[in-house]
CSV table of C-alpha atoms in Angstrom, one decimal:
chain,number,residue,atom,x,y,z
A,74,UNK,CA,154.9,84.5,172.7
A,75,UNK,CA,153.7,85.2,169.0
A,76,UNK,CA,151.5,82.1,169.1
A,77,UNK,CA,149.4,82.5,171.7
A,78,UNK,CA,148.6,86.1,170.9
A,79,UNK,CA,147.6,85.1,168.0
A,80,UNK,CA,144.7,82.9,169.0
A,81,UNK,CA,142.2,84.9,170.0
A,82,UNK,CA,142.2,86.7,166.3
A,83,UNK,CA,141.7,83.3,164.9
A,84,UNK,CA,139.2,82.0,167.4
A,85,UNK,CA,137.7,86.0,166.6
A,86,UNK,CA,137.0,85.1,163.0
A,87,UNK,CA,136.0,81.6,163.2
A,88,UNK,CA,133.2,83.0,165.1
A,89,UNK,CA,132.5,85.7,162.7
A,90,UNK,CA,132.3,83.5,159.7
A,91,UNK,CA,130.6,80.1,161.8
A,92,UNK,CA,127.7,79.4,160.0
A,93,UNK,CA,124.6,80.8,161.9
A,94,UNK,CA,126.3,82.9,163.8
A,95,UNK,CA,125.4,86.1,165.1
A,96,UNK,CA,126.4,88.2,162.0
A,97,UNK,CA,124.2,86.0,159.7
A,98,UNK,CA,121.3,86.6,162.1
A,99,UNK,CA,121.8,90.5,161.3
A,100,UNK,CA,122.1,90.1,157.7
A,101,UNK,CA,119.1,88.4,157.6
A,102,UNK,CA,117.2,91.4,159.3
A,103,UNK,CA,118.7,94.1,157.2
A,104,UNK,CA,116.8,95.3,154.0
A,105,UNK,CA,117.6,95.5,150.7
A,106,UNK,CA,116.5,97.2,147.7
A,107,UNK,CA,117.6,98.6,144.3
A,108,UNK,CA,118.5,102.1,142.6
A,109,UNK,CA,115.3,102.9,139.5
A,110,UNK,CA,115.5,105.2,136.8
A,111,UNK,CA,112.3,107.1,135.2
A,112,UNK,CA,111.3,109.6,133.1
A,113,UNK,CA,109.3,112.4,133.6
A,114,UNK,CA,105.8,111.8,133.9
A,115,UNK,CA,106.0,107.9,134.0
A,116,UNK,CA,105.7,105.3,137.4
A,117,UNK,CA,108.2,104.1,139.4
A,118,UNK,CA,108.1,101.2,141.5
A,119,UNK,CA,110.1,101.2,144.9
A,120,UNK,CA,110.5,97.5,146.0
A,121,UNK,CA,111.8,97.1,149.9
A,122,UNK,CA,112.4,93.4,151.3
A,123,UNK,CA,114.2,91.9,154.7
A,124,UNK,CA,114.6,88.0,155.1
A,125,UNK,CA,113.8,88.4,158.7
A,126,UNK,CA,111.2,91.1,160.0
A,127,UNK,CA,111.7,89.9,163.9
A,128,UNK,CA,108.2,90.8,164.3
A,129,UNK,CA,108.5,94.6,162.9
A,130,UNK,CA,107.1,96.5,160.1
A,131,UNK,CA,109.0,97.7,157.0
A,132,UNK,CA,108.9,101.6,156.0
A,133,UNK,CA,109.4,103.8,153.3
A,134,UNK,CA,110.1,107.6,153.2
A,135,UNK,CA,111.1,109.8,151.0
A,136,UNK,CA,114.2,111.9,150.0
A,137,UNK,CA,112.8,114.9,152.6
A,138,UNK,CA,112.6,112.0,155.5
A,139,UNK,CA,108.5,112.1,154.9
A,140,UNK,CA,107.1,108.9,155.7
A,141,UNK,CA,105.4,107.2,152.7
A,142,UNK,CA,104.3,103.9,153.7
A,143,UNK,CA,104.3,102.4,157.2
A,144,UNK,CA,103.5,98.9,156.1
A,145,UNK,CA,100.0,99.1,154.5
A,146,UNK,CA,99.2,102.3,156.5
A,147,UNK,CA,99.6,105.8,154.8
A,148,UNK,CA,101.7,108.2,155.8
A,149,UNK,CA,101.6,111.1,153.2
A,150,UNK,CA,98.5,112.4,151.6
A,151,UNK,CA,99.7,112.1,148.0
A,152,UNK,CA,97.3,110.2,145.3
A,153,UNK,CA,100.1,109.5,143.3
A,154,UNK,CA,101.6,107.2,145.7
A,155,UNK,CA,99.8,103.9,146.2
A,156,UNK,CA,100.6,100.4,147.9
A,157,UNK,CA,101.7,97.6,145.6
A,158,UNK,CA,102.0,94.8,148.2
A,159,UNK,CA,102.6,94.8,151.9
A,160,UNK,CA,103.8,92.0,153.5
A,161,UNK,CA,105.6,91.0,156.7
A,162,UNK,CA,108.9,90.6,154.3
A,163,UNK,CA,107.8,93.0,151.1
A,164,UNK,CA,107.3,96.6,151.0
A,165,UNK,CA,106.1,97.8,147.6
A,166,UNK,CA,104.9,101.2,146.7
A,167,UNK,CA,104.4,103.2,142.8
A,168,UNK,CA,104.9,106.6,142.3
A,169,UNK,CA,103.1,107.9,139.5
A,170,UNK,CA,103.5,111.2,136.9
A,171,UNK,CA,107.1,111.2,138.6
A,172,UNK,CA,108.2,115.0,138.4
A,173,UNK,CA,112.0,116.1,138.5
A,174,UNK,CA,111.4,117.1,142.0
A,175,UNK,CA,110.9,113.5,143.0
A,176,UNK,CA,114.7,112.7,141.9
A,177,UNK,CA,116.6,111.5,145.4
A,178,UNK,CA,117.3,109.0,147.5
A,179,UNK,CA,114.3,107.1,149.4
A,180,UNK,CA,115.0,105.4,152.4
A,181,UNK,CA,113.6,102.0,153.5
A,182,UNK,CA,113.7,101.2,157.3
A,183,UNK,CA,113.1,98.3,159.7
A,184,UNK,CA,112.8,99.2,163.4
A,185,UNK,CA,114.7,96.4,165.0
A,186,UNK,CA,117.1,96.7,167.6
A,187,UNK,CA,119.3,98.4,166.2
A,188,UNK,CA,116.7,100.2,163.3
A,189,UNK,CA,118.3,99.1,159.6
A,190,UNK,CA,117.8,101.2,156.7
A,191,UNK,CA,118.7,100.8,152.6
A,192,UNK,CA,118.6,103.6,150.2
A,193,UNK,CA,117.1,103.7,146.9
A,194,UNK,CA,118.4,105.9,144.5
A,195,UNK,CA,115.4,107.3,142.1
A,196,UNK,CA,117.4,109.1,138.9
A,197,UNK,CA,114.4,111.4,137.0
A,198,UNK,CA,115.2,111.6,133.2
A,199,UNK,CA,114.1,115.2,131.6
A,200,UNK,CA,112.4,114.5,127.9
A,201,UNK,CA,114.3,117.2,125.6
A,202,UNK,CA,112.2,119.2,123.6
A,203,UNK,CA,111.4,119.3,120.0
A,204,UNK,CA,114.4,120.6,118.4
A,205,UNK,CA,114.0,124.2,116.7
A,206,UNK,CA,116.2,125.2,113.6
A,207,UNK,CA,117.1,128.5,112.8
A,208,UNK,CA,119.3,130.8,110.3
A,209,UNK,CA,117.7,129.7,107.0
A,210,UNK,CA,115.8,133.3,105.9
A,211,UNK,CA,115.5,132.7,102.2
A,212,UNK,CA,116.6,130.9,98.9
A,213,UNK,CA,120.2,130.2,98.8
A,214,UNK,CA,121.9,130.5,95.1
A,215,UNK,CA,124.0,127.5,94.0
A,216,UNK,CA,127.7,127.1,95.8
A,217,UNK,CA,126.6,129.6,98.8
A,218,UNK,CA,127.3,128.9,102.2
A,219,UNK,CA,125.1,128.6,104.5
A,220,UNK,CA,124.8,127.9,108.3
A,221,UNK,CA,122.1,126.5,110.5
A,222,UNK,CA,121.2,126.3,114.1
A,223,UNK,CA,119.5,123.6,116.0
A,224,UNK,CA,118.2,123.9,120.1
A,225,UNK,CA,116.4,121.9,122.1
A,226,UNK,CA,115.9,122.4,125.8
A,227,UNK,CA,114.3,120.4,129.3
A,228,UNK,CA,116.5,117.3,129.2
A,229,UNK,CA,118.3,115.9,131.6
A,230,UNK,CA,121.0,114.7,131.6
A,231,UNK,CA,122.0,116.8,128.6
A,232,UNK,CA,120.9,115.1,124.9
A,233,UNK,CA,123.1,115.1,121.7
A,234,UNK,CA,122.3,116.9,118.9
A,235,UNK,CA,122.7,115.2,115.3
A,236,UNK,CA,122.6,116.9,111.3
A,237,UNK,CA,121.8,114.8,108.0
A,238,UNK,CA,120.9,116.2,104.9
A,239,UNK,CA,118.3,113.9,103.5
A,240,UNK,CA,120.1,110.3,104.5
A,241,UNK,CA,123.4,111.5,104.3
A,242,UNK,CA,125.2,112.8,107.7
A,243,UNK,CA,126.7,116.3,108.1
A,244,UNK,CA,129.0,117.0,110.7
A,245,UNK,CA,128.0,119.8,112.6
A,246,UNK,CA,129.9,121.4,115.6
A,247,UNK,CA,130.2,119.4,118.9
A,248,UNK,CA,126.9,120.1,121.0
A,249,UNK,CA,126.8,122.7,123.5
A,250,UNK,CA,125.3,122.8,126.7
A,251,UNK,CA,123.5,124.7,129.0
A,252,UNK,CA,121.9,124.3,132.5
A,253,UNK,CA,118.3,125.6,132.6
A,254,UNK,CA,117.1,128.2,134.8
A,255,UNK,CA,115.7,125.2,137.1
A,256,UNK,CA,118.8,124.0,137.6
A,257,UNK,CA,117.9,120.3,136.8
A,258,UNK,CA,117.6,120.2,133.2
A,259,UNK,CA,119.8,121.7,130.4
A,260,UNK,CA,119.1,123.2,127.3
A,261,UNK,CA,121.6,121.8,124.0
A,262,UNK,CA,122.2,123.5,121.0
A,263,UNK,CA,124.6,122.8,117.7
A,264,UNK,CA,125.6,124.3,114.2
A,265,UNK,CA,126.2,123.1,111.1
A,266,UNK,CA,127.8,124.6,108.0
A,267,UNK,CA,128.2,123.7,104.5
A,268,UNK,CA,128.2,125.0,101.0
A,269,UNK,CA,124.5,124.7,98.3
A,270,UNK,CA,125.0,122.7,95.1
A,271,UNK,CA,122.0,121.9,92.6
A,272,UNK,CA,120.9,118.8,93.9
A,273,UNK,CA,120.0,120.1,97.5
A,274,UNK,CA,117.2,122.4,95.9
A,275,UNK,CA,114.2,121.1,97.7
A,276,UNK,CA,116.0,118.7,100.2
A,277,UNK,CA,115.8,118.5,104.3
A,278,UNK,CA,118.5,119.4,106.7
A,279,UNK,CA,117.5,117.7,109.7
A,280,UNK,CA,118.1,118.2,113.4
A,281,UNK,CA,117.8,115.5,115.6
A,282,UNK,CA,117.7,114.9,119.4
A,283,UNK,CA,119.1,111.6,121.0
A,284,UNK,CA,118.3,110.7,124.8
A,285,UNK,CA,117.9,107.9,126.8
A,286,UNK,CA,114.3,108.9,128.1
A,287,UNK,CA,113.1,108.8,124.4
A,288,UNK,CA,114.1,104.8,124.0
A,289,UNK,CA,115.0,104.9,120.2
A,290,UNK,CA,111.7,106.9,119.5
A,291,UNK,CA,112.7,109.9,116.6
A,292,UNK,CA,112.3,113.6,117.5
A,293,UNK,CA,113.6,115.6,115.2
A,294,UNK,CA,113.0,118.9,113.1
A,295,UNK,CA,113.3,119.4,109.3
A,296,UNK,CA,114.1,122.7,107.2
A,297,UNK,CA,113.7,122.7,103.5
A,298,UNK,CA,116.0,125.0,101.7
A,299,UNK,CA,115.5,126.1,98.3
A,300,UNK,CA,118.6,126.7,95.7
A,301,UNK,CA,118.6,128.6,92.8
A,302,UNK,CA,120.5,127.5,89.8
A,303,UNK,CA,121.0,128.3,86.4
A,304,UNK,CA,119.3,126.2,84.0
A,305,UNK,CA,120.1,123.2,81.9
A,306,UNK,CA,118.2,121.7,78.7
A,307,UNK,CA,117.9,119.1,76.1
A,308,UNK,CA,116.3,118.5,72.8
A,309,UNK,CA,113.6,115.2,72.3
A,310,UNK,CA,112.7,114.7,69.1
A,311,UNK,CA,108.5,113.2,68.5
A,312,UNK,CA,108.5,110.7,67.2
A,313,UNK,CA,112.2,109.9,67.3
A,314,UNK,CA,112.8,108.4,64.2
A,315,UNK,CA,111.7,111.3,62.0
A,316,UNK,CA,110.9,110.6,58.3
A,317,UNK,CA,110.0,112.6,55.4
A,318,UNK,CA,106.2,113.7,55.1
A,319,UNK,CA,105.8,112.9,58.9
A,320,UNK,CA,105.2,115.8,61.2
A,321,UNK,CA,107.7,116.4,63.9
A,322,UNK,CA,108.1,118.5,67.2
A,323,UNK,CA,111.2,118.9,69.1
A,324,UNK,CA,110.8,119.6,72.7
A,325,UNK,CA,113.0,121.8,74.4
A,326,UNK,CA,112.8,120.4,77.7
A,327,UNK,CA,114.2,123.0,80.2
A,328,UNK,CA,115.5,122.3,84.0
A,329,UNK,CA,116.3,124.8,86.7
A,330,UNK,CA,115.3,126.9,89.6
A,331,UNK,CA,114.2,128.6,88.6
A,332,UNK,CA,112.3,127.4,85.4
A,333,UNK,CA,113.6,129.0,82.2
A,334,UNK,CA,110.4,130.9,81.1
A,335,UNK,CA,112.5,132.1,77.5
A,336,UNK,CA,113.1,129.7,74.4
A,337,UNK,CA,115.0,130.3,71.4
A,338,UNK,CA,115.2,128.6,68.3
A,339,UNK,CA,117.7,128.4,65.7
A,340,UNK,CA,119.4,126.5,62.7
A,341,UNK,CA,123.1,126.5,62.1
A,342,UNK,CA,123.5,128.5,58.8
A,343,UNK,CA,120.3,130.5,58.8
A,344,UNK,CA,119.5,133.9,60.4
A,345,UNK,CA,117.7,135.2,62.0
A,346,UNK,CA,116.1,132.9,64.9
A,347,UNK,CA,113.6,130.3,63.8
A,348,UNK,CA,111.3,131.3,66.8
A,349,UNK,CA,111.8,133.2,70.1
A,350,UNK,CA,108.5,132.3,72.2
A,351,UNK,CA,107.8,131.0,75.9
A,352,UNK,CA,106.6,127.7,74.2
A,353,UNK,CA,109.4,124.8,74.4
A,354,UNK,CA,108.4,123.1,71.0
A,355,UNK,CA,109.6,123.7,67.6
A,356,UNK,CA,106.9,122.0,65.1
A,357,UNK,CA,107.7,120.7,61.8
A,358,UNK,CA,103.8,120.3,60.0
A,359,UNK,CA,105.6,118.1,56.8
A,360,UNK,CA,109.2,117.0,56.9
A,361,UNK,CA,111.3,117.6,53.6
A,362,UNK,CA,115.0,116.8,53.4
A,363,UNK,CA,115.8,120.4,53.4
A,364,UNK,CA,114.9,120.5,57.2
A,365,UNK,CA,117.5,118.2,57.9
A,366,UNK,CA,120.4,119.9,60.2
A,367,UNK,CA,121.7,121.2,63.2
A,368,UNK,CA,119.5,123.1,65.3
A,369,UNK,CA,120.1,124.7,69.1
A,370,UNK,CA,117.3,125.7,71.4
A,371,UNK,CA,118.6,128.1,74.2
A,372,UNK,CA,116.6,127.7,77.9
A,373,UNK,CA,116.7,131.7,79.4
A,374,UNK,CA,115.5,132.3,83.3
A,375,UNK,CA,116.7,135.2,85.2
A,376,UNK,CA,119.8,132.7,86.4
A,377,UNK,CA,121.2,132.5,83.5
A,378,UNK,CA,121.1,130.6,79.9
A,379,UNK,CA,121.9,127.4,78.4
A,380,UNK,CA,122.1,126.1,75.2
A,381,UNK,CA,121.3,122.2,73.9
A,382,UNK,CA,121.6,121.3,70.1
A,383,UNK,CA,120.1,118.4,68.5
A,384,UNK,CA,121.2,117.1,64.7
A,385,UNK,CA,117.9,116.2,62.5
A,386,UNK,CA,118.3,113.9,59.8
A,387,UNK,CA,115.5,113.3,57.7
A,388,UNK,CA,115.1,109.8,56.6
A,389,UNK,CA,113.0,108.6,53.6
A,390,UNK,CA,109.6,107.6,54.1
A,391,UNK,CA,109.2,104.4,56.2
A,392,UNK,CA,108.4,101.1,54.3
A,393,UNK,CA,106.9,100.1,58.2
A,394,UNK,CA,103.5,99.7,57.6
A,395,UNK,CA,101.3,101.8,59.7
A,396,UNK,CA,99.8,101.0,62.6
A,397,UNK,CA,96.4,101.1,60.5
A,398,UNK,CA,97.9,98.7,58.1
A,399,UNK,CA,98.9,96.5,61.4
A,400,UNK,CA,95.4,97.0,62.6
A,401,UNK,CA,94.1,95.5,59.3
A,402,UNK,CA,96.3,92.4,59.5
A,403,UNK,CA,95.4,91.3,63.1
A,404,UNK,CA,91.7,91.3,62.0
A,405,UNK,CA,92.4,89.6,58.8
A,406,UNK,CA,94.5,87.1,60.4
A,407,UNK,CA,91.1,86.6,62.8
A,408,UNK,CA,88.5,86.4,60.0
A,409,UNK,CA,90.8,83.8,58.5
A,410,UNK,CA,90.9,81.7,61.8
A,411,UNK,CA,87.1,81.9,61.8
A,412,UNK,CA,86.6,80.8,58.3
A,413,UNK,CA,89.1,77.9,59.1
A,414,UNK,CA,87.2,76.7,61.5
A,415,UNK,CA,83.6,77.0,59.9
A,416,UNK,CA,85.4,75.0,57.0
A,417,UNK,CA,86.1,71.9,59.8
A,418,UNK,CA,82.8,72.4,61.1
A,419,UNK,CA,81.8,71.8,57.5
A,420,UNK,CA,83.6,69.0,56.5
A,421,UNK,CA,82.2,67.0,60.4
A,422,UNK,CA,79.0,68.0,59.5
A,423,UNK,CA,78.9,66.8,55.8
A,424,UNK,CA,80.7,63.4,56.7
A,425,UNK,CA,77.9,62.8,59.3
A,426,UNK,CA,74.7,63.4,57.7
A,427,UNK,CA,77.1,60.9,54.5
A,428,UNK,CA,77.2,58.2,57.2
A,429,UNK,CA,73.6,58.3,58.4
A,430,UNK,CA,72.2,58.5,55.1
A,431,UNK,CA,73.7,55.4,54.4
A,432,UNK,CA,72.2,54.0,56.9
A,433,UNK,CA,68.8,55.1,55.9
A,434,UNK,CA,68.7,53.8,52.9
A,435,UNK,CA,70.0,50.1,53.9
A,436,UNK,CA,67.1,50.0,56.2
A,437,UNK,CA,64.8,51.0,53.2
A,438,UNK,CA,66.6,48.2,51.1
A,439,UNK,CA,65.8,45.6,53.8
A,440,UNK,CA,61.9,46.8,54.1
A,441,UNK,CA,61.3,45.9,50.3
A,442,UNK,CA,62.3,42.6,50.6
A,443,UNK,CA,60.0,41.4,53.3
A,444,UNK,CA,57.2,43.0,52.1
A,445,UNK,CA,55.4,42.7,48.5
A,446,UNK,CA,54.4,45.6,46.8
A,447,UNK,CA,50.9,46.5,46.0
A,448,UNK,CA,51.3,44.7,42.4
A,449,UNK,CA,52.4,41.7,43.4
A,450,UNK,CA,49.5,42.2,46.0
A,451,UNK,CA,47.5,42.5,43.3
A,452,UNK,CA,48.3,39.5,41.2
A,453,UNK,CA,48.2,37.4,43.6
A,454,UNK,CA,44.9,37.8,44.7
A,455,UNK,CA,43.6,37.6,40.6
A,456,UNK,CA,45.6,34.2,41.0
A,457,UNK,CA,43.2,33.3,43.7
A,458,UNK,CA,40.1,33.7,41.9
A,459,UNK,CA,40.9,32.1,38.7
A,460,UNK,CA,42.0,28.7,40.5
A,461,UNK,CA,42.9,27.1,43.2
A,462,UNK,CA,45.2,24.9,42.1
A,463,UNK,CA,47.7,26.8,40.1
A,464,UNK,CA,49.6,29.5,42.5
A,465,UNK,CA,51.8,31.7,40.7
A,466,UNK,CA,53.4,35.1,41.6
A,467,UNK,CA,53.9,37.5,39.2
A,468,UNK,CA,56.4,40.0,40.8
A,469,UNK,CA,56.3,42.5,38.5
């Protein structure tokens, strides 16, 4: 009995799963499409297709059951929906400047026998808004406490606030979140607390908004706070290898928030005060040995004072020569150089004019013996007259 009751359930799915049967024939007819995620003002594309159309047109309506599309006819007065493509197996439409009200599900039908539908899920991403940082009122004095709050409202789903102070992080208090008023976005907001020290004078505490609708792009808010501190200072001696008979300043050079507008001079073992003036610099016009010693300079602003000290020691006048000396050398050293080389030129040019003088002269040499001179000239032709016969030269 158990075997044949069981096959009709086998003859059952071998039908089911035959290849071209009848459940291949609907799957070829029924649509398909895909979920798309936006943001707010941007273009969507919804992309319906079906293998098999059996001679009927595909469809596209909206999350209301409006008709969009009916193939390449329009349905729904709205310019910011347009065709992409329409074809017997395609159905392609682009919404563009996609508001938050255009979030839902969109529905793409195929009126066969029986009609067959897919859903397209269209997610709308709210941009959050700048971020805006309060509780910062005024200048904080070094070591306070202080505490700041970031908010930033319209995304959706809800961002994540961040702190840093300059490039390092702060921890600030887990984000909180609030829906908005139109009920699809949400409003975030976060604290952060921690204590002032000398080096933040001047430096940003940032808020910053992370969301998936901004795609890595930074928006985030700065505040600069201001600390006050009390001031430091230190001594710098000019030039900084003093010597006797040189002039010297020493430069008080004062640092704080703010800046110490008092300076007071003094010398261990003397009294009273050297100088008490809003200048930084004590001058020395002529060093002696007797200025040598320790002297203190105390900075003064209305966060308190600080006091540097600096130990002179006057040496004895430098054997260095001066720069002017220096200066001297270098354009010795280049008259020297030029002279060396006029010397050279010299000695070319007098070898030269030796070696074709010689040459002259041997030419001059050779043109005398060819060639009598006008005495010889002269006998000879006396010679002539007196006789024939007898030819003598005279060379004379």
């Amino acid at each position: 009995m158990g075997a044949p009751s069981a096959l009709p359930l086998l003859l059952l799915f071998a039908c089911c799963w035959a290849p071209g049967g009848a459940n291949l024939s609907q799957d070829d007819s029924q649509p398909w499409t895909s979920d798309e995620t936006v943001v707010a003002g941007g273009t969507v594309v919804l992309k319906c297709q079906v293998k098999d159309h059996e001679d009927s047109s595909l469809q596209w309506s909206n999350p209301a059951q409006q008709t969009l599309y009916f193939g390449e006819k329009r349905a729904l007065r709205d310019n910011r929906i347009q065709l992409v493509k329409s074809t017997p197996h395609e159905l392609s439409i682009s919404i563009s400047n996609v508001a938050l009200a255009d979030e839902g599900e969109y529905t793409c039908s195929i009126f066969t026998m029986p009609v067959r539908t897919a859903k397209s899920l269209v997610t709308v991403l709210g941009i959050p808004q700048k971020p805006v940082i309060s509780g910062y009122k005024s200048s904080l004095r070094e070591k306070d406490t202080t505490t700041l709050s970031c908010q930033s409202s319209g995304s959706k789903p809800a961002a994540q606030l961040t702190w840093r102070k300059g490039d390092q992080e702060l921890h600030g208090e887990s984000t909180r979140i609030q829906e908005d008023p139109n009920g699809k976005t949400f409003t975030v907001s976060s604290s952060v607390t921690f204590q002032v020290t000398r080096e933040d004078d001047g430096a940003d505490i940032v808020c910053s908004v992370n969301h998936e609708s901004l795609k890595g792009a930074d928006r985030s808010t700065a505040q600069r706070i201001e600390v006050l501190y009390t001031p430091t200072a230190k001594i710098r001696p000019d030039p900084p290898h003093p010597r006797e008979g040189q002039k010297l300043l020493l430069h008080c050079e004062g640092r704080g928030n703010p800046v110490p507008q008092q300076y007071v001079w003094e010398k261990e073992g003397s009294v009273p005060p050297l100088k008490m003036a809003q200048e930084s610099a004590l001058i020395f016009p002529f060093l002696n040995k007797s200025d040598s010693g320790t002297y203190g300079c105390t900075a003064t602003s209305n966060m308190g004072s600080y006091k540097a000290y600096y130990t002179l020691n006057v040496n004895d006048p430098s054997p260095v020569p001066s720069s002017s000396s220096t200066y001297h050398a270098i354009i010795g050293g280049i008259v020297a150089f030029i002279v060396f080389l006029l010397l050279i030129l010299l000695i070319f040019l007098g070898h030269y004019l030796i070696r074709h003088k010689g040459t002259y002269l041997t030419h001059e040499a050779k043109g005398s013996d060819d060639a009598p001179d006008a005495d010889t000239a002269i006998i000879n032709a006396e010679g002539g007259q007196s006789g024939g016969d007898d030819k003598k030269e005279y060379f004379i």
